[in-house]
Amino acid sequence: FPSGAGSRAHGLLICAPQRQGYLDKIESVGEQAVPEEQGGDSEDVPAESAMTETTEPPEAAPEEQAAAEESGEEDEEEMAEEAAAPPEVPGAAEEDEEEDGEEEDEDENEEQHTPEEEAGLFSDPEDFVDDISEEDLVGDILKEQPQEADGIDSVVVVDNVPQVGPDRLEKLKNVIHKIFSKFGRILNEFYPEADGKTKGYIFLEYASPSNAQDAVKNADGYKLDKQHTFRVNLFTDFDKYMNISDDWEIPEKQPFKDFGNLTYWLEDQDCRDQYSVIFESGDRTTIFWNDAKEPVPIEERARWTETYVRWSPRGTYLATFHQRGIALWGGEKFKQIQRFSHQGVQLIDFSPCERYMVSFSPLMDTKDDPQAIIIWDTLTGQKKRGFHCESSAHWPIFKWSHDGKFFARMTPDTLSIYETPSMGLLDKKV
C-alpha cells in the first residue's frame, strides 16, 4: 500500500500504522500452512481458513483507533480530490503562455505618453477663458456654507414700536413675538426702556442670518395699527449708514423720455377702438383701428412677441411676452415704455388703475426668495414684492380694489389683505 493510504480487506480497514505488523503475521502463517517439501507427510491446512483465523487484527487502544480513523478519512478526502480534478490537456500550458505573450505585446504597442504629454491631454487651450463662477455652479451649496461672524448678522432692529409701560409690556411682547416668529426661531428679545416706558424700538436675535433677512424683507413696512408702521433693518446696516460720506454728489441728470400721448386714441373723431391680430404662425403682429367699414392697420411688426399680447385694463399699454420677461408698449408709434425681467413668464395681470402689473413664472420660485409671482411698478419697472405660488390653476391670484390701494389673496384657510405701495400685510385675516 502507498504510504498513508488505506484499503479495505475482508471488511476491515487496514491503515499505515498497523500495516507492517499485519503483513508479517500473514507471511508467518502462510509459511506454517504450506507443507515442507522434504516432509510431505504433514496434513494440508487450508490457507484460506488459516488466513481467516489469523488476519483479524488485535484490538487497539481507543486513542489509536480514533487516530487511525481520522487518518483514514483524510486519506480518502485527498484521493477524492485527486479523482475530481480535471485531467491536464496536453499543450494547454503552452497556449496560456502564448496568450500572455500576446497581451504583453499589445500593451507594449500601445501609445506611450510622457507625464507632460498626459497633462496636456486634459488641459484647456491657451486662449480658454473660464467665465463660470462658483456661484453659478454651486450657488445653492455656497449659501449654506458656514461663515465667520460675531452673531450680529442675525440681529434685526424694529422701529416704530408702541411705547408702553410695565402694565402693557407683556402684551406687546406677545404681539411682537407672534408677528416675527413666523420668519424663524427667535433666540433673544431686548426692549430698551426709559422713564418707565419702552423707547419705541427693539432688538430681535434670530437663530440664523437667513431668518433675519426674511424678517427684514417681509416685515419692513408692516402696519401694526394706524399710528405704528414697522421699519425693520439688519443691525449690520447701521455700520453702512454710519460710514456714509458727508460729501454729497449731485446725481447725474437723466434725459427725459417723451413717450407721447399714451391715451391718444381717446381723441379719435370716430370714437374707434383698437385691437391686435397675430398671424403667420405667430411671426407677425398688427394693430388695427376697429373701423365700421374695414379695419385700418396702424402698426405691424415681425416677431413682436413670442407667444401672445395683452392690453392693460384702460388700453394704455400693450404687453408682449418674451422668454426673458415682459415688455410694455404705448403711444402713437407704440414705443417701448418699460421692461420687466422675469424668466419664463407665462401669465400677467394689471391692477385696475394700471399702476401695478403682476407676472407669473413657474421657473423662478425658490424657498428663500419667492419669485413665482412678482408685483411690479409699471412706471418705474421696480419690483415691489414676490410671492410663492402653490398653483396657477386659478388666475389671477390677486383681487384688486378699484383704485389699486388694496389687493387680497385667498388660500384654503386664509384671506390675506395687503396695501400699496408698501405691499405689507394689512393684518386682516379671515
CSV table of C-alpha atoms in Angstrom, one decimal:
chain,number,residue,atom,x,y,z
A,1,PHE,CA,0.0,0.0,0.0
A,2,PRO,CA,1.2,3.6,-0.6
A,3,SER,CA,2.3,5.4,2.4
A,4,GLY,CA,-0.6,6.9,4.3
A,5,ALA,CA,-3.2,5.2,2.1
A,6,GLY,CA,-6.0,3.0,3.3
A,7,SER,CA,-7.6,-0.2,1.9
A,8,ARG,CA,-10.5,-2.4,2.7
A,9,ALA,CA,-9.7,-6.2,3.2
A,10,HIS,CA,-12.3,-8.7,4.4
A,11,GLY,CA,-14.4,-5.9,5.6
A,12,LEU,CA,-11.6,-4.4,7.8
A,13,LEU,CA,-9.9,-1.0,7.3
A,14,ILE,CA,-6.1,-1.6,7.4
A,15,CYS,CA,-4.2,1.6,8.0
A,16,ALA,CA,-0.5,2.6,7.7
A,17,PRO,CA,0.4,2.4,11.5
A,18,GLN,CA,-0.7,-1.3,11.7
A,19,ARG,CA,0.2,-2.4,8.1
A,20,GLN,CA,3.7,-3.9,8.7
A,21,GLY,CA,2.7,-6.0,11.7
A,22,TYR,CA,-0.2,-7.5,9.9
A,23,LEU,CA,1.9,-8.4,6.9
A,24,ASP,CA,4.5,-10.1,9.0
A,25,LYS,CA,1.8,-12.2,10.7
A,26,ILE,CA,0.3,-13.2,7.4
A,27,GLU,CA,3.6,-14.3,6.0
A,28,SER,CA,4.4,-16.4,9.0
A,29,VAL,CA,1.0,-18.1,8.9
A,30,GLY,CA,1.5,-18.8,5.2
A,31,GLU,CA,4.8,-20.5,5.9
A,32,GLN,CA,3.2,-22.7,8.5
A,33,ALA,CA,0.3,-23.6,6.3
A,34,VAL,CA,2.4,-24.7,3.3
A,35,PRO,CA,3.9,-28.2,3.9
A,36,GLU,CA,7.7,-28.6,3.6
A,37,GLU,CA,9.0,-30.3,0.5
A,38,GLN,CA,11.1,-32.7,2.5
A,39,GLY,CA,8.4,-33.7,4.9
A,40,GLY,CA,5.5,-34.2,2.7
A,41,ASP,CA,3.6,-36.3,5.3
A,42,SER,CA,2.2,-33.4,7.2
A,43,GLU,CA,-1.5,-32.5,6.9
A,44,ASP,CA,-2.6,-30.0,4.4
A,45,VAL,CA,-4.0,-26.9,6.2
A,46,PRO,CA,-6.3,-24.8,4.1
A,47,ALA,CA,-4.6,-21.5,3.6
A,48,GLU,CA,-7.8,-19.6,3.4
A,49,SER,CA,-9.0,-20.8,6.7
A,50,ALA,CA,-5.7,-20.1,8.3
A,51,MET,CA,-5.6,-16.6,6.9
A,52,THR,CA,-9.2,-16.1,8.1
A,53,GLU,CA,-8.3,-17.1,11.5
A,54,THR,CA,-5.0,-15.1,11.8
A,55,THR,CA,-5.7,-11.9,9.8
A,56,GLU,CA,-8.1,-10.4,12.2
A,57,PRO,CA,-6.1,-7.6,14.0
A,58,PRO,CA,-5.9,-7.4,17.7
A,59,GLU,CA,-8.0,-4.8,19.4
A,60,ALA,CA,-6.1,-1.5,19.6
A,61,ALA,CA,-6.4,1.2,22.2
A,62,PRO,CA,-9.3,3.6,21.8
A,63,GLU,CA,-6.9,6.5,21.2
A,64,GLU,CA,-5.1,4.5,18.4
A,65,GLN,CA,-8.4,3.6,16.8
A,66,ALA,CA,-9.6,7.3,16.7
A,67,ALA,CA,-6.3,8.4,15.2
A,68,ALA,CA,-6.4,5.7,12.7
A,69,GLU,CA,-10.0,6.6,11.7
A,70,GLU,CA,-9.1,10.3,11.3
A,71,SER,CA,-6.0,9.5,9.2
A,72,GLY,CA,-8.1,7.2,7.0
A,73,GLU,CA,-10.8,9.9,6.4
A,74,GLU,CA,-8.1,12.4,5.4
A,75,ASP,CA,-6.6,10.0,3.0
A,76,GLU,CA,-10.0,9.3,1.4
A,77,GLU,CA,-10.6,13.0,1.0
A,78,GLU,CA,-7.3,13.5,-0.7
A,79,MET,CA,-8.0,10.7,-3.1
A,80,ALA,CA,-11.4,12.0,-3.9
A,81,GLU,CA,-10.0,15.5,-4.7
A,82,GLU,CA,-7.4,13.9,-7.0
A,83,ALA,CA,-10.1,11.9,-8.8
A,84,ALA,CA,-12.3,15.0,-9.2
A,85,ALA,CA,-9.6,17.2,-10.6
A,86,PRO,CA,-9.8,17.6,-14.4
A,87,PRO,CA,-7.1,15.9,-16.4
A,88,GLU,CA,-4.4,18.0,-17.8
A,89,VAL,CA,-4.8,18.7,-21.5
A,90,PRO,CA,-1.5,18.4,-23.5
A,91,GLY,CA,-0.3,21.7,-24.8
A,92,ALA,CA,-2.7,23.8,-22.6
A,93,ALA,CA,0.1,25.4,-20.6
A,94,GLU,CA,1.9,26.3,-23.8
A,95,GLU,CA,-1.3,28.0,-25.2
A,96,ASP,CA,-1.7,30.1,-21.9
A,97,GLU,CA,1.9,31.2,-22.2
A,98,GLU,CA,1.3,32.3,-25.8
A,99,GLU,CA,-1.8,34.3,-24.9
A,100,ASP,CA,0.1,36.0,-22.1
A,101,GLY,CA,2.8,36.9,-24.5
A,102,GLU,CA,0.3,38.3,-27.0
A,103,GLU,CA,-1.2,40.5,-24.3
A,104,GLU,CA,2.2,41.8,-23.3
A,105,ASP,CA,3.0,42.6,-26.9
A,106,GLU,CA,-0.3,44.6,-27.2
A,107,ASP,CA,0.5,46.6,-24.1
A,108,GLU,CA,3.9,47.4,-25.5
A,109,ASN,CA,2.4,48.5,-28.8
A,110,GLU,CA,0.0,51.0,-27.1
A,111,GLU,CA,0.9,54.6,-27.4
A,112,GLN,CA,3.0,55.8,-24.5
A,113,HIS,CA,2.8,59.3,-23.2
A,114,THR,CA,5.2,61.3,-21.1
A,115,PRO,CA,3.8,62.9,-17.9
A,116,GLU,CA,4.0,66.3,-19.7
A,117,GLU,CA,2.0,64.9,-22.7
A,118,GLU,CA,-0.6,63.3,-20.4
A,119,ALA,CA,-1.1,66.6,-18.6
A,120,GLY,CA,-1.6,68.4,-21.9
A,121,LEU,CA,-4.3,65.9,-23.0
A,122,PHE,CA,-6.6,67.2,-20.2
A,123,SER,CA,-5.6,70.8,-20.1
A,124,ASP,CA,-7.5,73.8,-21.6
A,125,PRO,CA,-6.3,75.6,-24.6
A,126,GLU,CA,-4.2,78.7,-24.0
A,127,ASP,CA,-6.9,81.2,-25.1
A,128,PHE,CA,-9.6,79.5,-22.9
A,129,VAL,CA,-11.4,81.8,-20.5
A,130,ASP,CA,-13.3,80.2,-17.6
A,131,ASP,CA,-16.2,82.7,-17.2
A,132,ILE,CA,-18.3,80.4,-15.0
A,133,SER,CA,-18.3,81.4,-11.3
A,134,GLU,CA,-18.7,79.1,-8.3
A,135,GLU,CA,-22.0,80.9,-7.6
A,136,ASP,CA,-23.3,79.7,-11.0
A,137,LEU,CA,-22.2,76.1,-10.4
A,138,VAL,CA,-22.9,75.5,-6.7
A,139,GLY,CA,-24.7,78.6,-5.6
A,140,ASP,CA,-27.3,76.7,-3.5
A,141,ILE,CA,-24.5,74.9,-1.7
A,142,LEU,CA,-22.4,78.1,-1.0
A,143,LYS,CA,-25.5,79.7,0.6
A,144,GLU,CA,-25.3,77.0,3.3
A,145,GLN,CA,-21.6,77.3,3.8
A,146,PRO,CA,-20.8,78.4,7.4
A,147,GLN,CA,-19.3,81.9,7.5
A,148,GLU,CA,-17.3,83.5,10.2
A,149,ALA,CA,-19.5,86.0,12.1
A,150,ASP,CA,-19.8,87.5,15.6
A,151,GLY,CA,-23.6,87.0,15.8
A,152,ILE,CA,-24.8,90.4,14.8
A,153,ASP,CA,-25.8,89.2,11.4
A,154,SER,CA,-28.8,87.5,13.0
A,155,VAL,CA,-30.0,90.6,14.8
A,156,VAL,CA,-32.7,93.0,13.5
A,157,VAL,CA,-33.8,96.4,14.8
A,158,VAL,CA,-37.5,97.1,14.7
A,159,ASP,CA,-38.5,100.8,14.8
A,160,ASN,CA,-41.9,102.5,15.4
A,161,VAL,CA,-42.9,100.0,18.1
A,162,PRO,CA,-45.5,101.3,20.6
A,163,GLN,CA,-44.1,102.9,23.8
A,164,VAL,CA,-45.8,101.2,26.7
A,165,GLY,CA,-45.4,100.9,30.4
A,166,PRO,CA,-44.9,97.8,32.6
A,167,ASP,CA,-48.6,97.0,32.7
A,168,ARG,CA,-48.8,96.6,28.9
A,169,LEU,CA,-45.3,95.4,28.2
A,170,GLU,CA,-46.2,91.6,28.4
A,171,LYS,CA,-49.0,92.0,25.9
A,172,LEU,CA,-46.7,93.9,23.5
A,173,LYS,CA,-44.1,91.2,23.7
A,174,ASN,CA,-46.7,88.6,22.8
A,175,VAL,CA,-47.8,90.6,19.8
A,176,ILE,CA,-44.3,91.2,18.6
A,177,HIS,CA,-43.3,87.5,19.1
A,178,LYS,CA,-46.3,86.3,17.2
A,179,ILE,CA,-45.5,88.5,14.2
A,180,PHE,CA,-41.8,88.0,13.9
A,181,SER,CA,-41.6,84.3,14.9
A,182,LYS,CA,-43.1,83.4,11.5
A,183,PHE,CA,-39.7,84.1,9.9
A,184,GLY,CA,-37.6,81.9,12.2
A,185,ARG,CA,-36.8,80.9,15.8
A,186,ILE,CA,-36.1,84.0,18.0
A,187,LEU,CA,-33.3,83.5,20.5
A,188,ASN,CA,-33.4,86.8,22.3
A,189,GLU,CA,-35.6,89.9,22.6
A,190,PHE,CA,-34.5,93.2,24.1
A,191,TYR,CA,-36.8,96.1,24.8
A,192,PRO,CA,-34.9,99.2,25.8
A,193,GLU,CA,-36.7,101.3,28.5
A,194,ALA,CA,-36.5,104.9,29.7
A,195,ASP,CA,-38.6,106.6,32.4
A,196,GLY,CA,-40.7,103.5,32.9
A,197,LYS,CA,-41.6,103.0,29.2
A,198,THR,CA,-40.2,101.3,26.2
A,199,LYS,CA,-38.2,103.6,23.8
A,200,GLY,CA,-40.1,102.6,20.7
A,201,TYR,CA,-37.5,100.3,19.1
A,202,ILE,CA,-36.5,96.7,19.9
A,203,PHE,CA,-33.8,94.2,19.1
A,204,LEU,CA,-34.5,90.7,18.0
A,205,GLU,CA,-31.9,87.9,17.5
A,206,TYR,CA,-32.7,85.0,15.2
A,207,ALA,CA,-31.2,81.6,15.1
A,208,SER,CA,-29.6,82.3,11.7
A,209,PRO,CA,-28.8,85.3,9.4
A,210,SER,CA,-31.2,84.0,6.8
A,211,ASN,CA,-34.1,84.3,9.3
A,212,ALA,CA,-33.1,87.9,10.0
A,213,GLN,CA,-33.1,88.7,6.2
A,214,ASP,CA,-36.5,87.2,5.8
A,215,ALA,CA,-37.8,89.3,8.7
A,216,VAL,CA,-36.4,92.5,7.0
A,217,LYS,CA,-37.8,91.5,3.6
A,218,ASN,CA,-41.3,90.7,4.8
A,219,ALA,CA,-41.9,92.7,8.0
A,220,ASP,CA,-40.5,96.1,6.9
A,221,GLY,CA,-43.5,98.3,6.3
A,222,TYR,CA,-45.8,96.1,8.4
A,223,LYS,CA,-48.7,98.2,9.7
A,224,LEU,CA,-49.4,97.3,13.3
A,225,ASP,CA,-52.2,99.9,13.6
A,226,LYS,CA,-53.0,103.4,12.3
A,227,GLN,CA,-50.2,105.0,14.3
A,228,HIS,CA,-47.5,102.4,14.1
A,229,THR,CA,-45.9,101.0,10.9
A,230,PHE,CA,-42.7,98.9,11.5
A,231,ARG,CA,-39.4,99.8,10.0
A,232,VAL,CA,-37.1,96.7,10.1
A,233,ASN,CA,-33.4,96.8,9.4
A,234,LEU,CA,-30.4,94.5,9.9
A,235,PHE,CA,-28.2,95.5,12.8
A,236,THR,CA,-25.2,95.4,10.5
A,237,ASP,CA,-26.8,98.0,8.2
A,238,PHE,CA,-26.1,100.7,10.8
A,239,ASP,CA,-22.4,100.4,10.2
A,240,LYS,CA,-23.1,101.0,6.5
A,241,TYR,CA,-25.2,104.1,7.2
A,242,MET,CA,-22.7,105.5,9.7
A,243,ASN,CA,-19.9,105.3,7.2
A,244,ILE,CA,-21.7,107.3,4.5
A,245,SER,CA,-19.6,110.1,3.2
A,246,ASP,CA,-20.5,113.7,4.2
A,247,ASP,CA,-19.6,114.9,0.7
A,248,TRP,CA,-22.8,115.0,-1.3
A,249,GLU,CA,-22.5,114.4,-5.0
A,250,ILE,CA,-25.1,115.8,-7.3
A,251,PRO,CA,-26.8,112.8,-9.1
A,252,GLU,CA,-26.5,112.7,-12.8
A,253,LYS,CA,-29.5,114.1,-14.6
A,254,GLN,CA,-31.3,111.5,-16.7
A,255,PRO,CA,-32.7,112.6,-20.0
A,256,PHE,CA,-36.4,112.9,-20.2
A,257,LYS,CA,-38.2,110.2,-22.3
A,258,ASP,CA,-41.2,111.5,-24.1
A,259,PHE,CA,-43.5,108.6,-24.9
A,260,GLY,CA,-46.1,110.9,-26.4
A,261,ASN,CA,-49.7,110.8,-25.6
A,262,LEU,CA,-50.4,107.4,-24.2
A,263,THR,CA,-54.2,107.9,-24.5
A,264,TYR,CA,-54.3,109.5,-27.9
A,265,TRP,CA,-56.9,107.1,-29.2
A,266,LEU,CA,-59.5,108.8,-27.0
A,267,GLU,CA,-59.2,111.8,-29.3
A,268,ASP,CA,-60.3,109.8,-32.3
A,269,GLN,CA,-63.2,111.6,-34.0
A,270,ASP,CA,-65.0,108.4,-34.9
A,271,CYS,CA,-64.5,107.0,-31.4
A,272,ARG,CA,-62.9,103.9,-32.7
A,273,ASP,CA,-61.2,101.3,-30.6
A,274,GLN,CA,-58.0,99.3,-31.4
A,275,TYR,CA,-57.3,95.6,-31.4
A,276,SER,CA,-54.4,93.3,-32.3
A,277,VAL,CA,-54.0,90.3,-34.6
A,278,ILE,CA,-51.2,87.7,-34.6
A,279,PHE,CA,-50.8,85.8,-37.8
A,280,GLU,CA,-48.4,83.8,-39.9
A,281,SER,CA,-47.8,81.2,-37.2
A,282,GLY,CA,-47.2,84.0,-34.7
A,283,ASP,CA,-44.4,85.6,-36.7
A,284,ARG,CA,-46.3,88.9,-37.3
A,285,THR,CA,-48.5,91.2,-35.2
A,286,THR,CA,-50.6,94.0,-36.4
A,287,ILE,CA,-52.6,96.7,-34.6
A,288,PHE,CA,-55.9,97.8,-36.3
A,289,TRP,CA,-58.5,100.5,-35.9
A,290,ASN,CA,-61.8,98.9,-35.4
A,291,ASP,CA,-63.4,100.8,-38.3
A,292,ALA,CA,-67.1,100.3,-39.1
A,293,LYS,CA,-66.3,99.7,-42.8
A,294,GLU,CA,-63.0,98.0,-42.9
A,295,PRO,CA,-60.2,97.5,-40.3
A,296,VAL,CA,-57.4,100.1,-40.8
A,297,PRO,CA,-53.9,98.9,-39.9
A,298,ILE,CA,-51.9,101.2,-37.5
A,299,GLU,CA,-48.7,99.3,-36.8
A,300,GLU,CA,-47.3,96.0,-38.0
A,301,ARG,CA,-44.1,94.3,-36.8
A,302,ALA,CA,-42.4,90.9,-37.3
A,303,ARG,CA,-41.6,88.8,-34.2
A,304,TRP,CA,-43.1,91.4,-31.9
A,305,THR,CA,-44.0,88.8,-29.3
A,306,GLU,CA,-43.1,85.2,-28.7
A,307,THR,CA,-46.4,83.9,-27.5
A,308,TYR,CA,-49.3,86.4,-27.4
A,309,VAL,CA,-50.1,90.0,-26.4
A,310,ARG,CA,-52.4,91.6,-23.9
A,311,TRP,CA,-53.8,95.1,-23.3
A,312,SER,CA,-53.9,96.8,-20.0
A,313,PRO,CA,-57.4,97.4,-18.5
A,314,ARG,CA,-57.6,101.1,-19.7
A,315,GLY,CA,-55.8,100.4,-23.0
A,316,THR,CA,-52.8,102.4,-22.1
A,317,TYR,CA,-50.2,99.6,-22.6
A,318,LEU,CA,-49.7,96.7,-24.9
A,319,ALA,CA,-47.8,93.9,-23.2
A,320,THR,CA,-45.7,91.4,-25.3
A,321,PHE,CA,-44.4,88.1,-23.9
A,322,HIS,CA,-40.8,87.0,-24.2
A,323,GLN,CA,-38.6,84.2,-22.7
A,324,ARG,CA,-36.8,86.7,-20.5
A,325,GLY,CA,-39.8,88.8,-19.4
A,326,ILE,CA,-42.4,91.3,-20.4
A,327,ALA,CA,-42.2,94.5,-22.5
A,328,LEU,CA,-44.8,97.3,-22.4
A,329,TRP,CA,-45.5,99.4,-25.5
A,330,GLY,CA,-47.7,102.6,-26.0
A,331,GLY,CA,-48.2,105.9,-27.7
A,332,GLU,CA,-49.0,106.7,-31.3
A,333,LYS,CA,-45.9,104.9,-32.6
A,334,PHE,CA,-46.0,102.1,-29.9
A,335,LYS,CA,-42.7,102.8,-28.4
A,336,GLN,CA,-41.3,100.6,-25.7
A,337,ILE,CA,-42.3,102.1,-22.3
A,338,GLN,CA,-40.9,99.6,-19.8
A,339,ARG,CA,-39.3,96.1,-19.5
A,340,PHE,CA,-39.7,93.6,-16.7
A,341,SER,CA,-37.2,90.8,-16.3
A,342,HIS,CA,-39.0,87.6,-15.3
A,343,GLN,CA,-37.5,84.4,-16.9
A,344,GLY,CA,-40.1,82.0,-18.3
A,345,VAL,CA,-43.1,84.3,-17.7
A,346,GLN,CA,-46.4,82.9,-18.8
A,347,LEU,CA,-49.2,85.0,-17.3
A,348,ILE,CA,-49.7,88.6,-16.3
A,349,ASP,CA,-52.4,90.8,-14.7
A,350,PHE,CA,-52.8,94.5,-14.1
A,351,SER,CA,-54.3,96.5,-11.3
A,352,PRO,CA,-57.5,98.4,-12.3
A,353,CYS,CA,-55.5,101.7,-12.1
A,354,GLU,CA,-52.7,100.2,-14.3
A,355,ARG,CA,-50.2,101.3,-11.6
A,356,TYR,CA,-49.1,97.7,-10.9
A,357,MET,CA,-48.5,94.7,-13.0
A,358,VAL,CA,-48.4,91.0,-11.7
A,359,SER,CA,-46.4,88.4,-13.6
A,360,PHE,CA,-46.2,84.6,-13.1
A,361,SER,CA,-43.4,82.2,-14.0
A,362,PRO,CA,-43.1,78.5,-12.9
A,363,LEU,CA,-39.3,78.6,-13.3
A,364,MET,CA,-38.2,81.2,-10.8
A,365,ASP,CA,-39.6,80.1,-7.4
A,366,THR,CA,-37.2,79.3,-4.6
A,367,LYS,CA,-37.7,78.7,-1.0
A,368,ASP,CA,-35.6,81.6,0.3
A,369,ASP,CA,-36.5,84.2,-2.4
A,370,PRO,CA,-40.1,83.9,-3.7
A,371,GLN,CA,-40.1,84.7,-7.4
A,372,ALA,CA,-43.0,82.7,-8.9
A,373,ILE,CA,-45.3,85.8,-8.6
A,374,ILE,CA,-43.9,89.3,-8.8
A,375,ILE,CA,-45.7,92.6,-8.4
A,376,TRP,CA,-44.1,95.4,-10.5
A,377,ASP,CA,-44.5,99.2,-10.6
A,378,THR,CA,-45.4,99.9,-14.2
A,379,LEU,CA,-44.0,103.4,-14.3
A,380,THR,CA,-40.6,102.7,-12.8
A,381,GLY,CA,-40.1,99.0,-13.5
A,382,GLN,CA,-39.3,98.4,-9.9
A,383,LYS,CA,-40.0,95.0,-8.3
A,384,LYS,CA,-42.4,95.7,-5.3
A,385,ARG,CA,-42.7,92.2,-3.8
A,386,GLY,CA,-42.5,88.5,-4.6
A,387,PHE,CA,-44.8,85.6,-3.6
A,388,HIS,CA,-44.8,81.9,-3.7
A,389,CYS,CA,-47.4,80.1,-5.8
A,390,GLU,CA,-48.7,76.7,-5.0
A,391,SER,CA,-50.9,76.5,-8.1
A,392,SER,CA,-51.6,78.7,-11.1
A,393,ALA,CA,-54.8,76.9,-11.9
A,394,HIS,CA,-56.9,79.9,-10.7
A,395,TRP,CA,-55.6,83.1,-12.4
A,396,PRO,CA,-55.4,85.9,-11.4
A,397,ILE,CA,-54.1,85.2,-8.0
A,398,PHE,CA,-55.0,88.6,-6.5
A,399,LYS,CA,-58.2,90.6,-6.4
A,400,TRP,CA,-57.7,94.4,-6.5
A,401,SER,CA,-59.7,97.3,-5.2
A,402,HIS,CA,-60.9,99.7,-7.9
A,403,ASP,CA,-58.3,102.3,-7.0
A,404,GLY,CA,-55.4,99.8,-6.6
A,405,LYS,CA,-54.8,100.7,-2.9
A,406,PHE,CA,-55.5,97.2,-1.7
A,407,PHE,CA,-55.3,93.7,-3.0
A,408,ALA,CA,-56.3,90.3,-1.5
A,409,ARG,CA,-55.2,86.7,-1.8
A,410,MET,CA,-57.3,83.8,-0.8
A,411,THR,CA,-55.8,80.4,0.3
A,412,PRO,CA,-57.7,77.3,1.5
A,413,ASP,CA,-57.9,78.6,5.1
A,414,THR,CA,-56.8,82.3,5.0
A,415,LEU,CA,-57.8,85.5,3.4
A,416,SER,CA,-54.9,88.0,3.4
A,417,ILE,CA,-55.3,91.7,2.6
A,418,TYR,CA,-52.3,93.8,1.5
A,419,GLU,CA,-52.0,97.6,1.0
A,420,THR,CA,-50.0,99.6,-1.5
A,421,PRO,CA,-47.4,101.0,-2.0
A,422,SER,CA,-45.7,99.2,0.9
A,423,MET,CA,-47.2,95.8,-0.2
A,424,GLY,CA,-47.4,94.9,3.5
A,425,LEU,CA,-50.0,92.8,5.2
A,426,LEU,CA,-52.9,94.8,6.5
A,427,ASP,CA,-53.2,92.3,9.4
A,428,LYS,CA,-56.8,91.5,8.4
A,429,LYS,CA,-57.3,87.7,8.1
A,430,VAL,CA,-60.4,85.7,7.9
